[in-house]
mmCIF file of C-alpha atoms in Angstrom:
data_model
loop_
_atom_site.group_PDB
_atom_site.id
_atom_site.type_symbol
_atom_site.label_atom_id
_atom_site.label_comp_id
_atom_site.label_asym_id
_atom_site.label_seq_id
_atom_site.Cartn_x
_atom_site.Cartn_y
_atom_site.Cartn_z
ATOM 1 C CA UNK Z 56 15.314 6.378 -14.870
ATOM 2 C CA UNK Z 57 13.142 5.969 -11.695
ATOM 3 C CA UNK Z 58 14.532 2.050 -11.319
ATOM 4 C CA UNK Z 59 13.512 0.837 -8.080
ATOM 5 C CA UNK Z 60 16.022 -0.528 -5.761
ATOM 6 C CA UNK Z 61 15.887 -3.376 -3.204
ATOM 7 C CA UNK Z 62 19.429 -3.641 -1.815
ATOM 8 C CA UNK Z 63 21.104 -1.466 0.717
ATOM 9 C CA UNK Z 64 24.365 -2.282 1.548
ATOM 10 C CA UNK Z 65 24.052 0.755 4.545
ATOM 11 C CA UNK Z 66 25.517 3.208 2.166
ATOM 12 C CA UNK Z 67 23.249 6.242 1.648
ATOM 13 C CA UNK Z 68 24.938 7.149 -1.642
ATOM 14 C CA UNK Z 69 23.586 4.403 -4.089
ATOM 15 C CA UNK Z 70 24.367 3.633 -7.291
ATOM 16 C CA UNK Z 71 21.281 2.656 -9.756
ATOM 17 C CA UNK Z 72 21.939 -0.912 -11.680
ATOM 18 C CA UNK Z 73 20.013 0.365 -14.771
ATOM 19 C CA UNK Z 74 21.660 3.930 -15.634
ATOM 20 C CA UNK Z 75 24.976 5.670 -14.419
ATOM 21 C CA UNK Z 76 23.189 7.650 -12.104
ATOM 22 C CA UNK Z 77 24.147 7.873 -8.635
ATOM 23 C CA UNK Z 78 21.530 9.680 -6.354
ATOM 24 C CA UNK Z 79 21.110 9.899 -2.319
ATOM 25 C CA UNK Z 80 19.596 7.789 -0.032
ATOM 26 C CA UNK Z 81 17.724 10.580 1.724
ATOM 27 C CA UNK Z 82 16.039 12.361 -0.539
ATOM 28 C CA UNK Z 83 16.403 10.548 -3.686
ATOM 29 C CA UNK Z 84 18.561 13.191 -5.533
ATOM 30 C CA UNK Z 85 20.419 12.332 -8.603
ATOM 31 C CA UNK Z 86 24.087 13.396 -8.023
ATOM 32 C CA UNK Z 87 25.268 12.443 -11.591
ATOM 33 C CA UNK Z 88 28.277 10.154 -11.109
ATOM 34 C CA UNK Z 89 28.416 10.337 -7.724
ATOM 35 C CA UNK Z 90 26.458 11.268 -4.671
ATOM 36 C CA UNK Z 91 28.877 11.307 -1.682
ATOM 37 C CA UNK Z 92 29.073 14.654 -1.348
ATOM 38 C CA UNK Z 93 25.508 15.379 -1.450
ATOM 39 C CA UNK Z 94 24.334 12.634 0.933
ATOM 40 C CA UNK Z 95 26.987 14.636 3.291
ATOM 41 C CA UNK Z 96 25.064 17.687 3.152
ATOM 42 C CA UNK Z 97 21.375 16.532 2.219
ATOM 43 C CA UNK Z 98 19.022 18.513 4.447
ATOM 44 C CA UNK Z 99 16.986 15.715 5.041
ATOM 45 C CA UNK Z 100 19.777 13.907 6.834
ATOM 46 C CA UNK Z 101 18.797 13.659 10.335
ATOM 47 C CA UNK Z 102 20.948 15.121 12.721
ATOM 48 C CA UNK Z 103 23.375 13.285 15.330
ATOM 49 C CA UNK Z 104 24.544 10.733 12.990
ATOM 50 C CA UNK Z 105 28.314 9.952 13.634
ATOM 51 C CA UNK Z 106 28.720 8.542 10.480
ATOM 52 C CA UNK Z 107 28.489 10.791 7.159
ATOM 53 C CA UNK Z 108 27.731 8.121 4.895
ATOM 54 C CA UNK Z 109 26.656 4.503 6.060
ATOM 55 C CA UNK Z 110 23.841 4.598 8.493
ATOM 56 C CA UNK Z 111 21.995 0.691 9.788
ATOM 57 C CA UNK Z 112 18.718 -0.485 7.690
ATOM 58 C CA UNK Z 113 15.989 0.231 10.796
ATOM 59 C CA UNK Z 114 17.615 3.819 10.699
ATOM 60 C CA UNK Z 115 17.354 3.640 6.474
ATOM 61 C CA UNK Z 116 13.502 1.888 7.279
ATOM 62 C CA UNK Z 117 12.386 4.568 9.472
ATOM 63 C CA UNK Z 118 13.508 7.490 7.447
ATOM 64 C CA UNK Z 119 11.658 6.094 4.177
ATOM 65 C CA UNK Z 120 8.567 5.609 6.556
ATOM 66 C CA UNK Z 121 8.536 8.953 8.279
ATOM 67 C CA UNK Z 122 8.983 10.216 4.694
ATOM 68 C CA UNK Z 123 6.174 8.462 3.020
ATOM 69 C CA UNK Z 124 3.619 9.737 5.910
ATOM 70 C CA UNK Z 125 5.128 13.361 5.415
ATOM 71 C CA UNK Z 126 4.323 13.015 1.724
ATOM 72 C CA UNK Z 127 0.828 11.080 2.014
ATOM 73 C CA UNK Z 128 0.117 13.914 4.521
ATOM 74 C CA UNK Z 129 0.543 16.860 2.225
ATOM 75 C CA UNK Z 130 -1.085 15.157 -0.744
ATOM 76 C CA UNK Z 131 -4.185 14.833 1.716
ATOM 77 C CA UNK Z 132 -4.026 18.466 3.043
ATOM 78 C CA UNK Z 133 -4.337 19.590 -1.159
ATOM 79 C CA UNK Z 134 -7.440 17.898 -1.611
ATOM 80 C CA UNK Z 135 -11.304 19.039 -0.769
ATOM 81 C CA UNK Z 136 -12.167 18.164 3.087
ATOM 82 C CA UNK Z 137 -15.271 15.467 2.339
ATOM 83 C CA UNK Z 138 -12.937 14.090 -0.570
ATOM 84 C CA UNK Z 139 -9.724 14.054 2.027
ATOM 85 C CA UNK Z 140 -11.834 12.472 4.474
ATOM 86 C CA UNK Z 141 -13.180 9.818 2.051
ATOM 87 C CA UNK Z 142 -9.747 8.857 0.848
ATOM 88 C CA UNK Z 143 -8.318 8.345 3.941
ATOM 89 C CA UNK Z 144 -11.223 5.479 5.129
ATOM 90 C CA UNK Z 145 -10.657 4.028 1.535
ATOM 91 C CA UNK Z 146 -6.506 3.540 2.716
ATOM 92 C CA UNK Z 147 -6.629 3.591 5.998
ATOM 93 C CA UNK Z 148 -5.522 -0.197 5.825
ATOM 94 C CA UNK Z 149 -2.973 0.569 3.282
ATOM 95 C CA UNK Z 150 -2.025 3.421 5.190
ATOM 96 C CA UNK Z 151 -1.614 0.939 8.274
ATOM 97 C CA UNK Z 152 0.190 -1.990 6.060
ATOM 98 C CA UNK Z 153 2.750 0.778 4.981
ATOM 99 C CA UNK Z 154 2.825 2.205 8.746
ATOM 100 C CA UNK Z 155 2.194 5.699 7.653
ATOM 101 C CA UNK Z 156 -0.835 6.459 9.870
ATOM 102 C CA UNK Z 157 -4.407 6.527 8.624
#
């Protein structure tokens, strides 16, 4: 239902307050009723993490950010050089507000 969230209770398996839809906190899969079992296994959980399932907000933060420069990134690298280049000068202070580089 693409609802936007706000609150993270550390939890990477959320629960959408619109729809029945439970979906991971990593990559943004739904997981139908429940996503615990997916957020074990997502492939873009990063490694080391004692904990399966709750992780702290900075970690939660810094994921989403690294994530949003990966995908800002390969948007820019499918789109003509002079037109990449003009984009990026026409963000680059969004790009900086949302610490995704610039």
């Amino acid at each position: 239902c693409k609802q936007v969230f706000i609150d993270f209770s550390g939890c990477m398996s959320l629960a959408c307050s619109r729809c029945p839809c439970s979906f991971c906190g990593w990559c943004g899969a739904d997981c139908g009723a429940d996503a615990h079992a997916h957020v074990r296994g997502c492939g873009q959980r990063p490694p080391g993490l004692r904990d399966p399932y709750f992780v702290p907000f900075p970690t939660f933060e810094e994921h989403h950010r690294s994530r949003r420069g990966r995908e800002v990134e390969a948007y820019l690298r499918g789109i003509q050089a002079s037109l990449r280049t003009r984009v990026r000068e026409g963000i680059r202070q969004e790009l900086q507000d949302l610490g995704v580089g610039g």
